[in-house]
């Protein structure tokens, strides 16, 4: 790579408004998805506002944060992770509303939401030619990015519930399953030439049900297989942990995974 090419590549990374995909990224992402579960349950269950009202609240917050993210000129760690948390919290209440209030169950909800994720990625690919842009900064790319993320967060909630309840594995058993699947994805990224874009989205989706079942394990009643921790307290502890990691771990913009780039 020439010096000019190197400078151009670095300028694209600076323009990108998403963080580099590192181990720290995945740690914060898993904590954020766990917070999404406990935070969503706090509003819909502990505060007894219901799934529909909770969804309306969190979707409104998510829409505002996405607008701020799109309008931003550069990567802002707190804004980015706040938007991720809003998407996963909205995903929690939306998935619960779809699977419980609408009566389609975890299987039907998971199938419907999986179709939504595939449709979003397909529309992104057909519209812009790729789902693996060098940088996420152009408004249309950002909107597809956040739409796909929100759908994947919602799908992850339904998958976690389906595995723990319908699958009969319980919260810890489901956590082992999704943790194992993430380990497989990591192994494929390290030791094979499997498409990195596919692996990125697979890992992104799998972190959500892992966080969901861990969140359920923390706050569900003991007779339901949980630890019965206070949802607001668990949410507060997770928030503090996420903030600490954002400030302690290097936070810099980076490229969206490409076909031949490391995950």
C-alpha positions as a Markdown table, in Angstrom:
| # | Residue | x | y | z |
|---|---|---|---|---|
| 1 | Unk | 0.0 | 0.0 | 0.0 |
| 2 | Unk | 1.4 | 3.4 | -1.0 |
| 3 | Unk | 1.5 | 6.3 | 1.5 |
| 4 | Unk | -1.4 | 8.0 | -0.3 |
| 5 | Unk | -3.5 | 4.9 | -0.1 |
| 6 | Unk | -2.7 | 4.6 | 3.6 |
| 7 | Unk | -3.7 | 8.2 | 4.3 |
| 8 | Unk | -6.9 | 7.7 | 2.3 |
| 9 | Unk | -7.8 | 4.5 | 4.2 |
| 10 | Unk | -7.2 | 6.3 | 7.5 |
| 11 | Unk | -9.3 | 9.2 | 6.4 |
| 12 | Unk | -12.2 | 6.8 | 5.7 |
| 13 | Unk | -11.8 | 5.3 | 9.2 |
| 14 | Unk | -12.0 | 8.7 | 10.7 |
| 15 | Unk | -15.2 | 9.5 | 8.7 |
| 16 | Unk | -16.8 | 6.2 | 9.8 |
| 17 | Unk | -19.3 | 6.6 | 12.6 |
| 18 | Unk | -19.1 | 3.1 | 14.0 |
| 19 | Unk | -16.4 | 1.7 | 16.2 |
| 20 | Unk | -13.7 | -0.7 | 15.1 |
| 21 | Unk | -14.8 | -4.3 | 15.6 |
| 22 | Unk | -12.5 | -5.5 | 18.3 |
| 23 | Unk | -12.8 | -7.8 | 21.3 |
| 24 | Unk | -13.7 | -4.8 | 23.4 |
| 25 | Unk | -16.6 | -4.1 | 20.9 |
| 26 | Unk | -18.1 | -7.5 | 21.5 |
| 27 | Unk | -17.7 | -7.3 | 25.3 |
| 28 | Unk | -19.6 | -4.0 | 25.4 |
| 29 | Unk | -22.1 | -5.3 | 22.9 |
| 30 | Unk | -23.0 | -8.3 | 25.1 |
| 31 | Unk | -23.3 | -6.1 | 28.2 |
| 32 | Unk | -25.5 | -3.7 | 26.2 |
| 33 | Unk | -27.8 | -6.6 | 25.1 |
| 34 | Unk | -28.1 | -7.8 | 28.7 |
| 35 | Unk | -29.0 | -4.2 | 29.7 |
| 36 | Unk | -31.6 | -4.2 | 26.9 |
| 37 | Unk | -33.3 | -7.2 | 28.5 |
| 38 | Unk | -33.3 | -5.9 | 32.1 |
| 39 | Unk | -34.1 | -2.4 | 31.0 |
| 40 | Unk | -37.0 | -3.4 | 28.8 |
| 41 | Unk | -38.4 | -5.7 | 31.4 |
| 42 | Unk | -38.1 | -2.9 | 34.0 |
| 43 | Unk | -40.4 | -0.6 | 31.9 |
| 44 | Unk | -42.8 | -3.2 | 30.7 |
| 45 | Unk | -43.1 | -5.5 | 33.8 |
| 46 | Unk | -41.7 | -3.8 | 36.9 |
| 47 | Unk | -43.2 | -0.4 | 36.0 |
| 48 | Unk | -46.2 | -2.3 | 34.6 |
| 49 | Unk | -46.5 | -0.1 | 31.5 |
| 50 | Unk | -46.9 | -3.1 | 29.2 |
| 51 | Unk | -45.1 | -4.3 | 26.1 |
| 52 | Unk | -46.9 | -1.9 | 23.7 |
| 53 | Unk | -46.3 | 1.2 | 25.7 |
| 54 | Unk | -42.7 | 0.1 | 26.4 |
| 55 | Unk | -42.2 | -0.4 | 22.7 |
| 56 | Unk | -43.6 | 3.1 | 21.9 |
| 57 | Unk | -41.3 | 4.7 | 24.5 |
| 58 | Unk | -38.1 | 2.9 | 23.4 |
| 59 | Unk | -38.8 | 3.2 | 19.6 |
| 60 | Unk | -39.2 | 7.0 | 20.1 |
| 61 | Unk | -35.9 | 7.2 | 21.9 |
| 62 | Unk | -34.3 | 5.0 | 19.3 |
| 63 | Unk | -35.6 | 7.2 | 16.5 |
| 64 | Unk | -34.2 | 10.3 | 18.1 |
| 65 | Unk | -30.8 | 8.7 | 18.7 |
| 66 | Unk | -30.6 | 7.4 | 15.1 |
| 67 | Unk | -31.4 | 11.0 | 13.8 |
| 68 | Unk | -28.6 | 12.3 | 16.0 |
| 69 | Unk | -26.2 | 9.5 | 14.9 |
| 70 | Unk | -27.0 | 10.3 | 11.2 |
| 71 | Unk | -26.5 | 14.0 | 11.7 |
| 72 | Unk | -23.2 | 13.6 | 13.6 |
| 73 | Unk | -20.1 | 14.4 | 11.6 |
| 74 | Unk | -17.9 | 11.8 | 13.3 |
| 75 | Unk | -17.8 | 8.9 | 15.6 |
| 76 | Unk | -19.1 | 9.6 | 19.2 |
| 77 | Unk | -18.7 | 6.6 | 21.4 |
| 78 | Unk | -21.4 | 7.5 | 23.9 |
| 79 | Unk | -23.9 | 8.4 | 21.2 |
| 80 | Unk | -23.2 | 5.1 | 19.3 |
| 81 | Unk | -23.5 | 2.9 | 22.3 |
| 82 | Unk | -26.6 | 4.8 | 23.5 |
| 83 | Unk | -28.2 | 4.0 | 20.1 |
| 84 | Unk | -27.2 | 0.3 | 20.4 |
| 85 | Unk | -28.8 | 0.1 | 23.9 |
| 86 | Unk | -31.9 | 1.8 | 22.6 |
| 87 | Unk | -32.2 | -0.6 | 19.8 |
| 88 | Unk | -31.7 | -3.6 | 22.0 |
| 89 | Unk | -34.2 | -2.3 | 24.6 |
| 90 | Unk | -36.8 | -1.6 | 21.9 |
| 91 | Unk | -36.0 | -5.0 | 20.5 |
| 92 | Unk | -36.9 | -6.6 | 23.9 |
| 93 | Unk | -40.3 | -5.0 | 24.3 |
| 94 | Unk | -41.1 | -5.4 | 20.6 |
| 95 | Unk | -40.2 | -9.1 | 20.6 |
| 96 | Unk | -42.2 | -9.6 | 23.8 |
| 97 | Unk | -45.2 | -7.8 | 22.3 |
| 98 | Unk | -45.0 | -9.9 | 19.1 |
| 99 | Unk | -44.5 | -13.2 | 20.7 |
| 100 | Unk | -46.8 | -12.8 | 23.7 |
| 101 | Unk | -49.4 | -10.1 | 23.1 |
| 102 | Unk | -50.0 | -11.0 | 19.5 |
| 103 | Unk | -50.1 | -14.6 | 20.3 |
| 104 | Unk | -47.7 | -15.9 | 17.6 |
| 105 | Unk | -45.4 | -17.5 | 20.1 |
| 106 | Unk | -41.6 | -17.7 | 20.2 |
| 107 | Unk | -41.4 | -19.9 | 17.2 |
| 108 | Unk | -43.6 | -17.7 | 15.0 |
| 109 | Unk | -42.0 | -14.6 | 16.3 |
| 110 | Unk | -38.4 | -15.9 | 15.6 |
| 111 | Unk | -39.4 | -17.0 | 12.1 |
| 112 | Unk | -41.0 | -13.6 | 11.3 |
| 113 | Unk | -38.1 | -11.6 | 12.7 |
| 114 | Unk | -35.5 | -13.7 | 10.9 |
| 115 | Unk | -37.3 | -13.0 | 7.7 |
| 116 | Unk | -37.2 | -9.3 | 8.6 |
| 117 | Unk | -33.4 | -9.4 | 9.1 |
| 118 | Unk | -32.9 | -11.2 | 5.8 |
| 119 | Unk | -35.2 | -8.8 | 4.0 |
| 120 | Unk | -33.3 | -5.8 | 5.5 |
| 121 | Unk | -29.9 | -7.1 | 4.4 |
| 122 | Unk | -31.3 | -8.0 | 1.0 |
| 123 | Unk | -32.8 | -4.5 | 0.5 |
| 124 | Unk | -29.5 | -3.0 | 1.6 |
| 125 | Unk | -27.5 | -5.2 | -0.8 |
| 126 | Unk | -29.9 | -4.4 | -3.7 |
| 127 | Unk | -30.0 | -0.7 | -3.0 |
| 128 | Unk | -26.4 | 0.0 | -2.4 |
| 129 | Unk | -24.6 | -3.0 | -3.8 |
| 130 | Unk | -23.0 | -4.2 | -0.6 |
| 131 | Unk | -23.6 | -4.6 | 3.1 |
| 132 | Unk | -19.9 | -4.3 | 3.8 |
| 133 | Unk | -19.1 | -0.7 | 3.1 |
| 134 | Unk | -15.6 | 0.6 | 3.9 |
| 135 | Unk | -17.1 | 3.0 | 6.3 |
| 136 | Unk | -20.6 | 3.7 | 7.8 |
| 137 | Unk | -21.1 | 7.4 | 7.4 |
| 138 | Unk | -23.4 | 8.0 | 4.3 |
| 139 | Unk | -27.0 | 8.5 | 5.5 |
| 140 | Unk | -28.5 | 5.7 | 3.4 |
| 141 | Unk | -25.9 | 3.2 | 4.7 |
| 142 | Unk | -26.5 | 4.4 | 8.2 |
| 143 | Unk | -30.3 | 3.9 | 8.0 |
| 144 | Unk | -29.9 | 0.4 | 6.6 |
| 145 | Unk | -27.3 | -0.3 | 9.3 |
| 146 | Unk | -29.5 | 0.8 | 12.2 |
| 147 | Unk | -32.6 | -0.9 | 10.7 |
| 148 | Unk | -30.8 | -4.2 | 10.4 |
| 149 | Unk | -29.3 | -3.8 | 13.9 |
| 150 | Unk | -32.8 | -3.2 | 15.4 |
| 151 | Unk | -34.3 | -6.1 | 13.7 |
| 152 | Unk | -31.4 | -8.4 | 14.7 |
| 153 | Unk | -31.8 | -7.2 | 18.3 |
| 154 | Unk | -35.5 | -8.1 | 18.2 |
| 155 | Unk | -34.8 | -11.4 | 16.6 |
| 156 | Unk | -32.2 | -12.2 | 19.3 |
| 157 | Unk | -34.7 | -11.6 | 22.1 |
| 158 | Unk | -37.2 | -14.0 | 20.5 |
| 159 | Unk | -34.5 | -16.6 | 19.9 |
| 160 | Unk | -33.3 | -16.4 | 23.5 |
| 161 | Unk | -36.9 | -16.9 | 24.8 |
| 162 | Unk | -37.5 | -19.7 | 22.3 |
| 163 | Unk | -34.4 | -21.6 | 23.3 |
| 164 | Unk | -34.8 | -21.1 | 27.0 |
| 165 | Unk | -38.6 | -21.8 | 27.2 |
| 166 | Unk | -39.8 | -23.7 | 24.1 |
| 167 | Unk | -36.5 | -25.5 | 23.8 |
| 168 | Unk | -36.6 | -26.4 | 27.5 |
| 169 | Unk | -32.9 | -25.5 | 28.1 |
| 170 | Unk | -33.5 | -22.9 | 30.7 |
| 171 | Unk | -31.6 | -19.6 | 30.9 |
| 172 | Unk | -28.2 | -21.2 | 31.8 |
| 173 | Unk | -28.5 | -23.9 | 29.2 |
| 174 | Unk | -29.5 | -21.4 | 26.5 |
| 175 | Unk | -26.5 | -19.2 | 27.6 |
| 176 | Unk | -24.2 | -22.1 | 27.1 |
| 177 | Unk | -25.7 | -22.8 | 23.6 |
| 178 | Unk | -25.3 | -19.2 | 22.4 |
| 179 | Unk | -21.9 | -18.8 | 24.0 |
| 180 | Unk | -20.8 | -22.0 | 22.2 |
| 181 | Unk | -22.2 | -20.7 | 18.9 |
| 182 | Unk | -20.3 | -17.5 | 19.3 |
| 183 | Unk | -17.1 | -19.5 | 19.9 |
| 184 | Unk | -17.7 | -21.3 | 16.7 |
| 185 | Unk | -18.1 | -18.0 | 14.8 |
| 186 | Unk | -14.9 | -16.7 | 16.4 |
| 187 | Unk | -13.1 | -19.9 | 15.3 |
| 188 | Unk | -14.4 | -19.6 | 11.8 |
| 189 | Unk | -13.2 | -16.0 | 11.7 |
| 190 | Unk | -9.7 | -16.9 | 13.0 |
| 191 | Unk | -9.0 | -20.1 | 11.1 |
| 192 | Unk | -11.1 | -20.1 | 7.9 |
| 193 | Unk | -11.9 | -18.0 | 4.9 |
| 194 | Unk | -15.6 | -17.9 | 5.5 |
| 195 | Unk | -17.2 | -14.6 | 4.4 |
| 196 | Unk | -16.4 | -12.0 | 7.1 |
| 197 | Unk | -19.6 | -10.0 | 6.5 |
| 198 | Unk | -21.7 | -13.2 | 7.1 |
| 199 | Unk | -19.7 | -13.9 | 10.3 |
| 200 | Unk | -20.1 | -10.4 | 11.5 |
| 201 | Unk | -23.9 | -10.4 | 11.3 |
| 202 | Unk | -24.0 | -13.9 | 12.7 |
| 203 | Unk | -22.0 | -12.8 | 15.7 |
| 204 | Unk | -24.1 | -9.6 | 16.0 |
| 205 | Unk | -27.3 | -11.6 | 16.1 |
| 206 | Unk | -26.0 | -14.3 | 18.5 |
| 207 | Unk | -24.8 | -11.8 | 21.1 |
| 208 | Unk | -28.4 | -10.6 | 21.5 |
| 209 | Unk | -30.0 | -13.9 | 22.6 |
| 210 | Unk | -26.9 | -14.5 | 24.9 |
| 211 | Unk | -27.5 | -11.2 | 26.5 |
| 212 | Unk | -31.3 | -11.8 | 26.7 |
| 213 | Unk | -31.0 | -15.2 | 28.5 |
| 214 | Unk | -28.3 | -13.8 | 30.9 |
| 215 | Unk | -30.6 | -10.8 | 31.6 |
| 216 | Unk | -33.5 | -13.2 | 32.2 |
| 217 | Unk | -31.4 | -15.3 | 34.5 |
| 218 | Unk | -30.5 | -12.3 | 36.5 |
| 219 | Unk | -34.1 | -10.9 | 37.0 |
| 220 | Unk | -36.5 | -13.8 | 36.6 |
| 221 | Unk | -38.0 | -15.4 | 39.8 |
| 222 | Unk | -36.2 | -18.3 | 41.4 |
| 223 | Unk | -39.1 | -20.7 | 40.6 |
| 224 | Unk | -38.6 | -19.8 | 36.9 |
| 225 | Unk | -34.9 | -20.5 | 36.9 |
| 226 | Unk | -33.7 | -17.0 | 37.6 |
| 227 | Unk | -31.9 | -15.2 | 40.5 |
| 228 | Unk | -34.7 | -12.7 | 41.2 |
| 229 | Unk | -32.4 | -9.7 | 41.2 |
| 230 | Unk | -34.0 | -6.3 | 41.1 |
| 231 | Unk | -34.4 | -5.3 | 37.4 |
| 232 | Unk | -33.7 | -1.6 | 38.1 |
| 233 | Unk | -30.6 | -2.4 | 40.2 |
| 234 | Unk | -29.3 | -4.9 | 37.6 |
| 235 | Unk | -29.9 | -2.3 | 34.9 |
| 236 | Unk | -28.0 | 0.3 | 36.9 |
| 237 | Unk | -25.1 | -2.0 | 37.5 |
| 238 | Unk | -24.9 | -2.9 | 33.8 |
| 239 | Unk | -25.1 | 0.8 | 32.8 |
| 240 | Unk | -22.1 | 1.6 | 35.1 |
| 241 | Unk | -20.1 | -1.3 | 33.7 |
| 242 | Unk | -20.8 | -0.2 | 30.1 |
| 243 | Unk | -19.8 | 3.4 | 30.8 |
| 244 | Unk | -16.6 | 2.2 | 32.5 |
| 245 | Unk | -15.6 | 0.1 | 29.6 |
| 246 | Unk | -16.4 | 2.8 | 27.0 |
| 247 | Unk | -14.0 | 5.1 | 28.9 |
| 248 | Unk | -11.4 | 2.5 | 29.7 |
| 249 | Unk | -11.2 | 0.6 | 26.4 |
| 250 | Unk | -9.9 | 2.4 | 23.3 |
| 251 | Unk | -12.8 | 3.8 | 21.3 |
| 252 | Unk | -12.0 | 4.7 | 17.8 |
| 253 | Unk | -13.9 | 4.6 | 14.5 |
| 254 | Unk | -13.2 | 1.7 | 12.2 |
| 255 | Unk | -14.2 | -0.1 | 9.0 |
| 256 | Unk | -17.3 | -2.2 | 8.7 |
| 257 | Unk | -16.2 | -5.8 | 8.1 |
| 258 | Unk | -15.3 | -6.7 | 4.5 |
| 259 | Unk | -15.2 | -10.0 | 2.8 |
| 260 | Unk | -11.5 | -10.5 | 3.3 |
| 261 | Unk | -11.0 | -8.4 | 6.4 |
| 262 | Unk | -10.8 | -10.0 | 9.9 |
| 263 | Unk | -14.0 | -10.1 | 11.8 |
